[in-house]
Short mmCIF file of C-alpha atoms in Angstrom, two decimals:
data_model
loop_
_atom_site.label_atom_id
_atom_site.label_comp_id
_atom_site.label_asym_id
_atom_site.label_seq_id
_atom_site.Cartn_x
_atom_site.Cartn_y
_atom_site.Cartn_z
CA MET A 1 -7.99 -37.85 26.81
CA VAL A 2 -6.15 -34.69 27.94
CA ASN A 3 -6.71 -33.90 31.63
CA GLU A 4 -7.01 -30.43 33.18
CA ALA A 5 -3.42 -30.39 34.46
CA GLN A 6 -2.06 -31.04 30.96
CA VAL A 7 -4.26 -28.33 29.48
CA GLU A 8 -3.14 -25.83 32.12
CA THR A 9 0.51 -26.70 31.49
CA THR A 10 0.05 -26.27 27.74
CA LEU A 11 -1.76 -22.94 27.97
CA HIS A 12 0.25 -21.44 30.79
CA PRO A 13 3.14 -20.08 28.65
CA VAL A 14 0.67 -18.50 26.23
CA LEU A 15 -1.28 -16.82 29.01
CA GLU A 16 1.93 -15.46 30.49
CA TYR A 17 2.58 -13.19 27.51
CA ASP A 18 1.75 -9.52 27.72
CA TRP A 19 -0.94 -9.41 25.06
CA SER A 20 -1.19 -5.63 25.37
CA LEU A 21 1.69 -5.69 22.89
CA MET A 22 -0.97 -6.51 20.28
CA ALA A 23 -3.47 -3.94 21.57
CA PRO A 24 -3.74 -2.12 18.18
CA GLU A 25 -4.43 -5.43 16.45
CA TRP A 26 -7.06 -6.35 19.04
CA ALA A 27 -8.80 -3.01 18.51
CA VAL A 28 -8.99 -3.54 14.75
CA LEU A 29 -10.11 -7.17 15.14
CA VAL A 30 -12.86 -6.37 17.64
CA THR A 31 -14.12 -3.52 15.46
CA ALA A 32 -14.22 -5.75 12.36
CA ILE A 33 -16.13 -8.50 14.18
CA LEU A 34 -18.55 -6.00 15.73
CA ILE A 35 -19.34 -4.41 12.36
CA ALA A 36 -19.80 -7.80 10.68
CA VAL A 37 -22.19 -9.00 13.39
CA VAL A 38 -24.22 -5.78 13.57
CA ASP A 39 -24.49 -5.68 9.78
CA LEU A 40 -26.15 -9.11 9.82
CA PHE A 41 -29.00 -7.82 11.97
CA LEU A 42 -29.63 -4.61 10.03
CA GLY A 43 -32.38 -4.54 7.45
CA LYS A 44 -31.53 -4.35 3.77
CA HIS A 45 -32.62 -0.72 3.49
CA ASN A 46 -31.09 0.50 6.75
CA ASN A 47 -28.58 3.33 6.55
CA ARG A 48 -25.15 1.88 7.29
CA ARG A 49 -23.25 5.15 7.36
CA TRP A 50 -22.95 4.98 11.14
CA LEU A 51 -21.10 1.67 10.76
CA GLY A 52 -18.45 3.60 8.87
CA ALA A 53 -18.14 6.00 11.79
CA LEU A 54 -17.73 3.00 14.10
CA ALA A 55 -15.01 1.56 11.84
CA VAL A 56 -13.11 4.86 11.79
CA LEU A 57 -13.43 5.13 15.57
CA GLY A 58 -11.95 1.65 15.98
CA VAL A 59 -9.00 2.54 13.76
CA LEU A 60 -8.43 5.82 15.61
CA ILE A 61 -8.33 3.86 18.88
CA ALA A 62 -5.76 1.53 17.29
CA ILE A 63 -3.70 4.56 16.24
CA GLY A 64 -3.81 5.87 19.82
CA LEU A 65 -2.70 2.50 21.18
CA THR A 66 0.15 2.39 18.66
CA LEU A 67 1.29 5.88 19.62
CA GLY A 68 1.25 4.77 23.25
CA GLN A 69 3.90 2.14 22.45
CA LEU A 70 6.36 4.64 20.95
CA GLY A 71 9.63 5.09 22.77
CA SER A 72 9.72 1.59 24.26
CA GLU A 73 12.45 -1.00 23.73
CA PRO A 74 11.86 -3.87 21.26
CA ARG A 75 9.63 -6.54 22.79
CA GLU A 76 8.52 -9.93 21.54
CA ILE A 77 5.81 -12.48 22.26
CA LEU A 78 4.96 -15.98 21.04
CA GLY A 79 8.51 -17.23 21.28
CA GLU A 80 10.11 -14.37 19.33
CA GLN A 81 7.60 -14.72 16.49
CA TYR A 82 5.76 -11.44 16.99
CA ARG A 83 7.73 -8.25 17.49
CA ALA A 84 6.96 -4.66 18.48
CA ASP A 85 9.82 -2.33 17.58
CA ALA A 86 10.15 1.10 16.02
CA PHE A 87 10.09 -0.36 12.51
CA ALA A 88 6.79 -2.18 13.12
CA LEU A 89 5.18 0.79 14.88
CA GLY A 90 6.09 3.19 12.07
CA PHE A 91 4.55 0.98 9.41
CA LYS A 92 1.47 0.30 11.55
CA LEU A 93 0.82 4.02 11.78
CA LEU A 94 1.04 4.27 7.98
CA ILE A 95 -1.35 1.34 7.52
CA LEU A 96 -3.88 2.67 10.01
CA ALA A 97 -3.76 6.19 8.58
CA ALA A 98 -4.43 4.78 5.11
CA ALA A 99 -7.30 2.72 6.54
CA VAL A 100 -8.95 5.89 7.89
CA PHE A 101 -8.95 7.45 4.42
CA SER A 102 -10.30 4.32 2.73
CA LEU A 103 -13.01 3.68 5.33
CA VAL A 104 -14.35 7.22 4.95
CA GLN A 105 -14.28 6.72 1.17
CA VAL A 106 -16.39 3.56 1.58
CA VAL A 107 -19.04 5.53 3.46
CA TYR A 108 -19.36 8.12 0.68
CA SER A 109 -18.84 5.91 -2.36
CA ARG A 110 -21.63 5.42 -4.87
CA PRO A 111 -21.29 2.00 -6.52
CA PRO A 112 -22.39 1.69 -10.15
CA LEU A 113 -25.59 -0.05 -11.25
CA GLY A 114 -27.39 0.98 -8.07
CA GLU A 115 -25.76 -1.54 -5.76
CA PRO A 116 -25.84 -0.45 -2.11
CA VAL A 117 -22.66 -0.03 -0.11
CA ARG A 118 -22.67 -2.98 2.27
CA GLY A 119 -21.32 -3.18 5.79
CA GLU A 120 -19.06 -6.09 4.93
CA HIS A 121 -16.92 -3.74 2.84
CA LEU A 122 -15.94 -2.03 6.09
CA ALA A 123 -15.36 -5.31 7.95
CA VAL A 124 -13.29 -6.84 5.15
CA MET A 125 -11.17 -3.70 4.83
CA LEU A 126 -10.44 -3.83 8.56
CA ALA A 127 -9.48 -7.50 8.18
CA ALA A 128 -7.05 -6.56 5.40
CA ALA A 129 -5.54 -3.85 7.61
CA LEU A 130 -5.19 -6.40 10.41
CA GLY A 131 -3.31 -8.75 8.10
CA ALA A 132 -0.96 -5.95 7.07
CA MET A 133 -0.29 -5.10 10.73
CA ILE A 134 0.57 -8.73 11.44
CA MET A 135 2.97 -8.74 8.50
CA VAL A 136 4.99 -5.73 9.66
CA SER A 137 5.37 -7.11 13.21
CA SER A 138 6.36 -10.65 12.25
CA ALA A 139 9.87 -11.87 13.00
CA ASP A 140 9.02 -15.39 11.86
CA LEU A 141 8.04 -16.83 8.49
CA ILE A 142 4.83 -18.42 9.83
CA PRO A 143 3.02 -15.32 11.18
CA LEU A 144 4.44 -13.40 8.23
CA TYR A 145 2.65 -15.71 5.82
CA VAL A 146 -0.52 -15.79 7.93
CA GLY A 147 -0.67 -11.99 7.86
CA LEU A 148 0.00 -11.95 4.13
CA GLU A 149 -2.84 -14.37 3.40
CA THR A 150 -5.21 -12.51 5.72
CA MET A 151 -4.58 -9.30 3.82
CA SER A 152 -4.65 -11.02 0.43
CA ILE A 153 -7.93 -12.90 0.88
CA ALA A 154 -9.64 -9.78 2.22
CA SER A 155 -8.29 -7.81 -0.75
CA TYR A 156 -9.69 -10.35 -3.22
CA VAL A 157 -13.11 -9.95 -1.64
CA MET A 158 -12.93 -6.14 -1.74
CA ALA A 159 -11.96 -6.15 -5.42
CA GLY A 160 -15.10 -8.11 -6.33
CA LEU A 161 -17.68 -6.56 -4.02
CA HIS A 162 -19.67 -5.16 -6.95
CA LYS A 163 -20.83 -8.60 -7.98
CA ARG A 164 -23.22 -7.36 -10.69
CA HIS A 165 -20.48 -5.34 -12.29
CA TRP A 166 -18.41 -7.26 -14.84
CA ARG A 167 -15.26 -5.17 -14.50
CA SER A 168 -15.24 -5.73 -10.76
CA ASN A 169 -15.69 -9.46 -11.33
CA GLU A 170 -12.84 -9.46 -13.82
CA ALA A 171 -10.62 -7.56 -11.38
CA ALA A 172 -11.36 -10.01 -8.57
CA PHE A 173 -10.77 -13.05 -10.79
CA LYS A 174 -7.41 -11.82 -12.08
CA TYR A 175 -6.37 -10.71 -8.61
CA ILE A 176 -7.16 -14.14 -7.14
CA VAL A 177 -5.40 -16.08 -9.91
CA TYR A 178 -2.24 -13.99 -9.84
CA GLY A 179 -2.32 -13.70 -6.06
CA ALA A 180 -2.68 -17.45 -5.50
CA ALA A 181 0.26 -18.15 -7.81
CA ALA A 182 2.41 -15.51 -6.09
CA SER A 183 1.51 -16.76 -2.59
CA ALA A 184 2.33 -20.34 -3.56
CA THR A 185 5.66 -19.24 -5.03
CA LEU A 186 6.51 -17.26 -1.90
CA LEU A 187 5.62 -20.19 0.35
CA TYR A 188 7.77 -22.48 -1.79
CA GLY A 189 10.68 -20.07 -1.33
CA PHE A 190 10.09 -20.07 2.43
CA SER A 191 10.21 -23.87 2.39
CA PHE A 192 13.70 -23.80 0.83
CA ILE A 193 14.95 -21.46 3.55
CA TYR A 194 13.33 -23.54 6.28
CA GLY A 195 14.73 -26.74 4.81
CA LEU A 196 18.23 -25.29 4.84
CA THR A 197 18.18 -23.82 8.34
CA GLY A 198 15.62 -25.89 10.26
CA SER A 199 14.04 -22.70 11.62
CA THR A 200 11.36 -20.20 10.65
CA ARG A 201 12.67 -17.42 12.91
CA LEU A 202 14.32 -14.68 10.89
CA PHE A 203 17.09 -13.93 13.41
CA VAL A 204 18.05 -17.61 13.59
CA ILE A 205 17.95 -18.00 9.81
CA GLY A 206 20.25 -14.99 9.44
CA GLU A 207 22.78 -16.61 11.79
CA ARG A 208 22.79 -19.98 10.01
CA LEU A 209 22.72 -19.06 6.33
CA PRO A 210 26.36 -17.88 5.93
CA GLU A 211 27.64 -21.22 7.16
CA LEU A 212 25.25 -23.11 4.88
CA TRP A 213 26.37 -21.09 1.89
CA SER A 214 29.93 -22.20 2.56
CA SER A 215 28.70 -25.82 2.67
CA ASP A 216 27.81 -25.93 -1.03
CA TYR A 217 24.14 -25.06 -0.53
CA GLY A 218 24.50 -21.79 -2.39
CA PHE A 219 22.40 -22.84 -5.37
CA VAL A 220 19.49 -23.94 -3.17
CA LEU A 221 19.75 -20.65 -1.28
CA MET A 222 19.58 -18.68 -4.52
CA VAL A 223 16.52 -20.64 -5.67
CA GLY A 224 14.78 -19.82 -2.39
CA PHE A 225 15.71 -16.16 -2.72
CA VAL A 226 14.39 -15.89 -6.28
CA LEU A 227 11.12 -17.61 -5.35
CA MET A 228 10.62 -15.21 -2.45
CA LEU A 229 11.42 -12.26 -4.70
CA VAL A 230 8.67 -13.34 -7.10
CA GLY A 231 6.13 -13.37 -4.27
CA PHE A 232 7.30 -10.04 -2.90
CA GLY A 233 7.38 -8.49 -6.37
CA TYR A 234 3.72 -9.33 -6.89
CA LYS A 235 2.67 -7.67 -3.64
CA ILE A 236 4.46 -4.44 -4.46
CA SER A 237 3.47 -4.60 -8.18
CA ALA A 238 7.05 -4.47 -9.44
CA VAL A 239 7.97 -5.39 -13.02
CA PRO A 240 7.60 -8.12 -14.30
CA PHE A 241 5.04 -9.12 -11.65
CA HIS A 242 2.83 -6.09 -12.22
CA THR A 243 0.35 -7.35 -14.81
CA TRP A 244 -2.52 -7.62 -12.32
CA ALA A 245 -2.37 -3.99 -11.22
CA PRO A 246 -3.91 -2.04 -14.16
CA ASP A 247 -6.96 -4.30 -14.50
CA VAL A 248 -7.55 -4.50 -10.74
CA TYR A 249 -7.18 -0.75 -10.32
CA GLU A 250 -9.63 -0.11 -13.15
CA GLY A 251 -12.30 -2.59 -12.07
CA ALA A 252 -12.21 -2.44 -8.28
CA PRO A 253 -14.15 0.20 -6.29
CA ILE A 254 -12.29 3.44 -5.60
CA PRO A 255 -11.98 2.85 -1.81
CA THR A 256 -10.52 -0.60 -2.48
CA VAL A 257 -8.02 0.74 -5.01
CA SER A 258 -6.87 3.54 -2.71
CA PHE A 259 -6.43 1.03 0.13
CA LEU A 260 -4.46 -1.44 -1.99
CA SER A 261 -2.28 1.27 -3.53
CA VAL A 262 -0.88 2.24 -0.13
CA VAL A 263 -1.46 -0.56 2.39
CA SER A 264 -0.52 -3.47 0.15
CA LYS A 265 2.61 -1.67 -1.01
CA ALA A 266 3.65 -0.55 2.49
CA ALA A 267 3.11 -4.02 3.99
CA GLY A 268 4.89 -5.66 1.06
CA PHE A 269 7.95 -3.45 1.42
CA ALA A 270 7.98 -3.93 5.20
CA MET A 271 7.92 -7.69 4.62
CA MET A 272 10.80 -7.44 2.16
CA VAL A 273 12.86 -5.38 4.60
CA ARG A 274 12.27 -7.85 7.45
CA VAL A 275 13.22 -10.88 5.39
CA PHE A 276 16.06 -9.56 3.24
CA PHE A 277 17.82 -7.43 5.85
CA LEU A 278 17.54 -9.97 8.68
CA ILE A 279 18.40 -13.01 6.56
CA PHE A 280 20.84 -11.78 3.91
CA TYR A 281 22.34 -8.58 5.29
CA GLY A 282 26.05 -8.42 6.15
CA ASP A 283 28.95 -10.51 4.86
CA LEU A 284 26.63 -12.95 3.11
CA TRP A 285 25.21 -10.16 0.94
CA SER A 286 28.46 -8.36 0.16
CA SER A 287 30.68 -11.39 -0.49
CA LYS A 288 28.35 -14.19 -1.58
CA LEU A 289 25.32 -12.55 -3.18
CA PRO A 290 26.59 -9.59 -5.24
CA ALA A 291 24.48 -10.70 -8.21
CA VAL A 292 21.34 -10.26 -6.13
CA GLY A 293 21.97 -6.53 -5.87
CA TRP A 294 22.16 -6.34 -9.65
CA LEU A 295 18.94 -8.33 -9.98
CA LEU A 296 17.10 -5.94 -7.65
CA ALA A 297 18.59 -2.96 -9.47
CA ILE A 298 17.32 -4.28 -12.80
CA LEU A 299 13.84 -4.85 -11.35
CA SER A 300 13.90 -1.33 -9.92
CA ALA A 301 14.93 0.28 -13.20
CA ALA A 302 12.46 -1.81 -15.21
CA SER A 303 9.61 -0.82 -12.89
CA MET A 304 10.46 2.87 -13.17
CA ILE A 305 10.80 2.76 -16.96
CA LEU A 306 7.82 0.55 -17.81
CA GLY A 307 5.50 2.20 -15.28
CA THR A 308 6.34 5.65 -16.60
CA THR A 309 6.18 4.87 -20.32
CA ALA A 310 2.97 2.81 -20.07
CA ALA A 311 1.22 5.60 -18.17
CA LEU A 312 1.80 8.03 -21.05
CA SER A 313 -0.88 6.40 -23.22
CA GLN A 314 -3.59 5.98 -20.57
CA VAL A 315 -6.93 7.80 -20.77
CA ASN A 316 -8.35 6.19 -17.64
CA VAL A 317 -7.25 7.83 -14.40
CA LYS A 318 -7.32 4.60 -12.40
CA ARG A 319 -5.15 2.77 -14.95
CA LEU A 320 -2.84 5.78 -15.09
CA LEU A 321 -2.41 5.66 -11.32
CA ALA A 322 -1.84 1.90 -11.52
CA TYR A 323 1.17 2.41 -13.78
CA SER A 324 2.23 5.31 -11.59
CA SER A 325 2.23 2.94 -8.60
CA ILE A 326 4.45 0.53 -10.55
CA ALA A 327 6.94 3.34 -11.13
CA GLN A 328 6.76 4.31 -7.44
CA ALA A 329 7.55 0.69 -6.54
CA GLY A 330 10.66 1.04 -8.67
CA TYR A 331 11.78 4.08 -6.68
CA LEU A 332 11.27 2.17 -3.42
CA LEU A 333 13.28 -0.79 -4.72
CA VAL A 334 16.37 1.39 -5.15
CA PRO A 335 17.43 1.12 -1.46
CA PHE A 336 17.18 -2.67 -1.73
CA ALA A 337 19.50 -2.68 -4.73
CA VAL A 338 22.24 -0.98 -2.70
CA MET A 339 21.18 -2.79 0.53
CA SER A 340 21.65 0.28 2.70
CA THR A 341 20.28 0.26 6.25
CA MET A 342 20.87 4.01 6.36
CA MET A 343 17.82 4.44 4.11
CA PHE A 344 15.15 3.10 6.50
CA ASP A 345 14.03 6.62 7.37
CA GLN A 346 14.04 7.65 3.71
CA MET A 347 11.82 4.72 2.78
CA LEU A 348 9.32 5.51 5.54
CA PHE A 349 9.25 9.19 4.55
CA PHE A 350 8.68 8.24 0.90
CA LEU A 351 5.76 6.00 1.92
CA LEU A 352 4.34 8.80 4.09
CA ALA A 353 4.46 11.17 1.13
CA TYR A 354 2.95 8.48 -1.10
CA LEU A 355 0.13 7.95 1.39
CA LEU A 356 -0.74 11.65 1.46
CA MET A 357 -0.67 12.27 -2.28
CA ASN A 358 -2.23 8.98 -3.38
CA MET A 359 -5.00 8.92 -0.77
CA GLY A 360 -5.71 12.58 -1.42
CA LEU A 361 -5.93 12.05 -5.17
CA PHE A 362 -8.23 9.03 -4.88
CA THR A 363 -10.47 10.98 -2.50
CA VAL A 364 -10.71 13.76 -5.08
CA LEU A 365 -11.55 11.16 -7.73
CA LEU A 366 -14.33 9.85 -5.50
CA VAL A 367 -15.78 13.35 -5.10
CA VAL A 368 -15.64 13.97 -8.84
CA VAL A 369 -17.28 10.62 -9.59
CA ARG A 370 -20.08 11.36 -7.11
CA ASN A 371 -20.83 14.60 -8.96
CA GLY A 372 -20.12 13.85 -12.58
CA GLN A 373 -20.53 10.20 -13.56
CA ALA A 374 -23.90 10.72 -15.21
CA ALA A 375 -22.74 13.85 -17.03
CA VAL A 376 -19.71 12.08 -18.51
CA ALA A 377 -21.80 9.16 -19.74
CA SER A 378 -24.29 11.56 -21.35
CA ALA A 379 -21.58 13.62 -23.04
CA ALA A 380 -19.85 10.51 -24.33
CA ALA A 381 -23.12 9.20 -25.76
CA GLU A 382 -23.71 12.49 -27.60
CA THR A 383 -20.16 12.43 -28.97
CA ALA A 384 -20.55 8.88 -30.20
CA ALA A 385 -23.92 9.71 -31.82
CA ALA A 386 -22.40 12.69 -33.62
CA GLY A 387 -19.59 10.44 -34.91
CA THR A 388 -16.83 12.87 -33.97
CA ALA A 389 -13.55 11.63 -35.43
CA GLY A 390 -10.93 10.64 -32.93
CA ALA A 391 -13.25 10.99 -29.95
CA MET A 392 -13.03 8.55 -27.12
CA THR A 393 -15.85 6.02 -27.03
CA ALA A 394 -18.48 6.13 -24.34
CA PRO A 395 -17.72 4.29 -21.14
CA ALA A 396 -18.97 0.75 -21.37
CA ASP A 397 -20.16 0.71 -17.78
CA GLY A 398 -19.77 2.27 -14.35
CA ALA A 399 -16.11 1.40 -13.90
CA ALA A 400 -15.05 3.03 -17.14
CA ALA A 401 -16.92 6.22 -16.25
CA GLU A 402 -15.49 6.01 -12.75
CA GLY A 403 -11.98 6.48 -14.08
CA ASP A 404 -12.67 8.56 -17.18
CA LEU A 405 -10.11 11.34 -17.58
CA ARG A 406 -12.87 13.75 -18.69
CA LEU A 407 -14.35 13.67 -15.21
CA PHE A 408 -11.72 16.30 -14.32
CA ALA A 409 -12.65 18.62 -17.21
CA GLY A 410 -13.18 22.18 -15.99
CA LEU A 411 -12.72 21.21 -12.36
CA TYR A 412 -11.19 24.56 -11.39
CA ARG A 413 -14.40 26.33 -12.49
CA ARG A 414 -16.60 24.03 -10.45
CA SER A 415 -14.40 23.88 -7.35
CA PRO A 416 -11.21 25.99 -7.40
CA TRP A 417 -9.91 24.70 -4.07
CA LEU A 418 -10.42 21.08 -5.11
CA ALA A 419 -8.51 21.72 -8.35
CA LEU A 420 -5.71 23.32 -6.33
CA ALA A 421 -5.53 20.31 -3.98
CA THR A 422 -5.46 17.94 -6.96
CA THR A 423 -2.63 19.94 -8.51
CA ILE A 424 -0.65 19.65 -5.27
CA PHE A 425 -1.10 15.88 -5.22
CA LEU A 426 -0.09 15.52 -8.87
CA LEU A 427 2.97 17.73 -8.45
CA SER A 428 4.00 15.68 -5.43
CA LEU A 429 3.60 12.42 -7.36
CA ALA A 430 5.72 13.90 -10.13
CA GLY A 431 8.39 14.98 -7.65
CA PHE A 432 8.04 18.75 -8.01
CA PRO A 433 10.14 20.83 -5.55
CA PHE A 434 8.52 21.97 -2.30
CA THR A 435 6.28 18.93 -2.12
CA ALA A 436 6.69 15.84 0.05
CA GLY A 437 7.07 13.63 -3.01
CA PHE A 438 10.09 15.65 -4.15
CA PHE A 439 12.01 15.09 -0.92
CA GLY A 440 10.91 11.45 -0.81
CA LYS A 441 12.66 10.85 -4.13
CA LEU A 442 15.56 13.20 -3.39
CA TYR A 443 16.61 11.47 -0.18
CA ILE A 444 16.55 8.05 -1.85
CA LEU A 445 18.56 9.45 -4.77
CA LEU A 446 21.19 11.04 -2.52
CA GLY A 447 21.45 7.92 -0.38
CA THR A 448 22.01 5.80 -3.47
CA VAL A 449 24.71 8.12 -4.78
CA ALA A 450 26.40 8.00 -1.36
CA MET A 451 26.57 4.20 -1.75
CA GLY A 452 28.48 4.61 -5.01
CA ASN A 453 25.64 3.84 -7.42
CA TRP A 454 25.11 6.43 -10.15
CA TRP A 455 23.07 4.77 -12.88
CA LEU A 456 19.96 4.11 -10.75
CA PRO A 457 19.73 7.79 -9.72
CA ALA A 458 20.06 8.66 -13.41
CA VAL A 459 17.09 6.43 -14.21
CA MET A 460 15.16 8.04 -11.35
CA ILE A 461 15.79 11.52 -12.74
CA VAL A 462 14.84 10.64 -16.33
CA THR A 463 11.64 8.80 -15.39
CA THR A 464 10.65 11.58 -13.00
CA VAL A 465 10.96 14.16 -15.78
CA VAL A 466 8.96 11.97 -18.19
CA SER A 467 6.24 11.43 -15.57
CA TYR A 468 5.29 15.12 -15.75
CA ALA A 469 3.74 14.39 -19.14
CA PHE A 470 1.07 12.00 -17.90
CA TYR A 471 0.39 13.74 -14.60
CA PHE A 472 -0.24 16.96 -16.51
CA LYS A 473 -2.91 15.19 -18.55
CA ILE A 474 -5.13 15.61 -15.51
CA VAL A 475 -3.96 19.19 -14.94
CA ARG A 476 -4.80 20.03 -18.55
CA GLN A 477 -8.31 18.65 -18.11
CA MET A 478 -8.87 20.69 -14.95
CA TYR A 479 -7.70 24.05 -16.30
CA LEU A 480 -7.91 23.94 -20.12
CA ARG A 481 -11.00 21.86 -20.90
CA PRO A 482 -14.63 22.96 -20.56
CA ALA A 483 -16.73 21.21 -17.95
CA ALA A 484 -19.58 18.95 -19.07
CA ASP A 485 -21.53 20.19 -16.06
CA THR A 486 -21.01 23.72 -14.74
CA ALA A 487 -22.80 23.16 -11.43
CA PRO A 488 -20.55 23.62 -8.37
CA LEU A 489 -19.20 20.40 -6.93
CA ARG A 490 -20.75 19.22 -3.70
CA VAL A 491 -18.02 17.95 -1.41
CA PRO A 492 -19.09 15.99 1.69
CA PRO A 493 -17.50 17.64 4.75
CA ALA A 494 -15.66 14.48 5.82
CA LEU A 495 -14.08 14.03 2.39
CA GLY A 496 -13.25 17.73 2.24
CA VAL A 497 -11.41 17.52 5.56
CA LEU A 498 -9.38 14.53 4.36
CA ILE A 499 -8.44 16.24 1.08
CA ALA A 500 -7.49 19.51 2.79
CA ALA A 501 -5.45 17.71 5.46
CA ALA A 502 -3.58 15.60 2.88
CA ALA A 503 -2.83 18.63 0.69
CA ALA A 504 -1.65 20.71 3.65
CA ALA A 505 0.58 17.90 4.94
CA THR A 506 2.02 17.39 1.45
CA LEU A 507 3.08 21.04 1.38
CA VAL A 508 4.28 21.15 5.00
CA PHE A 509 6.51 18.10 4.58
CA GLY A 510 7.65 19.48 1.24
CA ILE A 511 8.79 22.75 2.80
CA PHE A 512 9.85 21.42 6.21
CA PRO A 513 10.81 17.75 5.69
CA GLY A 514 12.94 17.94 8.81
CA LEU A 515 9.77 17.90 10.92
CA ALA A 516 9.06 14.33 9.88
CA PHE A 517 12.66 13.18 10.22
CA ASP A 518 13.09 14.80 13.64
CA TRP A 519 9.95 13.05 14.85
CA MET A 520 11.11 9.71 13.44
CA HIS A 521 14.55 10.04 15.01
CA GLN A 522 13.00 10.81 18.39
CA TYR A 523 10.18 8.27 18.49
CA LEU A 524 11.04 5.72 15.78
CA PRO A 525 14.73 4.76 16.05
CA MET A 526 14.30 2.06 13.42
CA LEU A 527 17.95 1.40 12.66
CA GLN A 528 18.89 1.07 16.34
CA GLN A 529 16.08 -1.39 17.08
CA PHE A 530 15.76 -3.34 13.84
CA PHE A 531 18.69 -5.71 14.42
CA THR A 532 18.30 -5.81 18.23
CA PRO A 533 16.64 -8.97 19.61
CA GLY A 534 13.60 -8.05 21.65
CA THR A 535 12.97 -8.89 25.28
CA PRO A 536 10.07 -11.29 25.97
CA ALA A 537 6.93 -9.39 26.95
CA LEU A 538 5.63 -11.32 29.95
#
């Protein structure tokens, strides 16, 4: 039996840590628990919209706490396992900003088949955001994997929340099967690295691996690297680990899809940066692992090419954006192929631009669905009854109508400002000049050329030009197709504010990108802090 003195001795080091370092995480956790508990005591027919306001308030508090940590030196707790540095803070701000958009979308979403929006959607989404925040702050394989599984399990639940809706069930099933296989593969890769080095701490592993490579353990090291790459590739939906994305995007609720498209990708790339740059960066990468750079370059090019070409044939907006996200993952893999630390800022700026244009576009889709789902289903039924040759078949259920390209038909007549905002988001996704998406791609392209790689930038340029074709499918519907319903769109004020803010920021950062970079250089010195061991926060 353990006596009180032993318990005090065991807990004393833990209690000594400055847990305010995790204040943003605590805010999100407390909010999620509070919403889950309150939701249990509310009646079935109670209005839960105020729970959404509570969730957004909790995330805004977490954002404020994160901003309060800017400008400080790198600090660590839990024996160097959990780290707060500029890199972690930057990605946390992205994750929390994306969570605000998705939580507001949950409040105003209208699930198909009459299912009510439940409070657990809010709580589970907060849990997923918490897992992503743990991932970006982890400097150890154990909390990294715990954060990954927290985010993954919550994401599986969100994908299948519409339990009476077969497409949602299919999305959740495929997501779980693929996700479980990817998580197991990633964990197996971690076990190889741990077996070689005897440590789970990334800084320690990075110090020991070069010596182990010279001791004829190179093959085992490569096996571990490839296994980890498979797990990472799934999380960022890179080719050939992308097969889950189109079906999950099509079947899952719009707020879930918008959340996964940004948060899962941002956390996945942050995890890749932590592991690859701390473990493999330096002489080991340049002299021992040159083939790895080629492997990442091939994955990057394949993602850009397949994502772009597959999107050309899509008539469902959600599937189109799924393949678009695969292509965007390819653009973000380019800095990994050249293994350049000078591109940290470019990657964060690209993700910021991606957050604005993707979240804005999904919010527009939600507004259009709220106003036009019934009209699209009716028009499709009439078309099918008339037997029009070559016409698209009627949506089989709510999910198909939810992503039907014809939802955007005549949008500029029903809401000119909403059509303009959508055009801005699409142009930014395509990389049109004077948008944030253009500079996001341009800075990665220029950085890659500066590293002596020319063929990847060439692939970026070609796929960017081709992408205009499928993005302009939506533009054509908005401006050149008659609307099934001519009534003006009703835009909830909260969604309107989010759309307007995202569109304005997309233009501001597209005209003055230096504003974002100046702010990052002043408050988020990622390169200076990334490789610096943190001081214990006691």
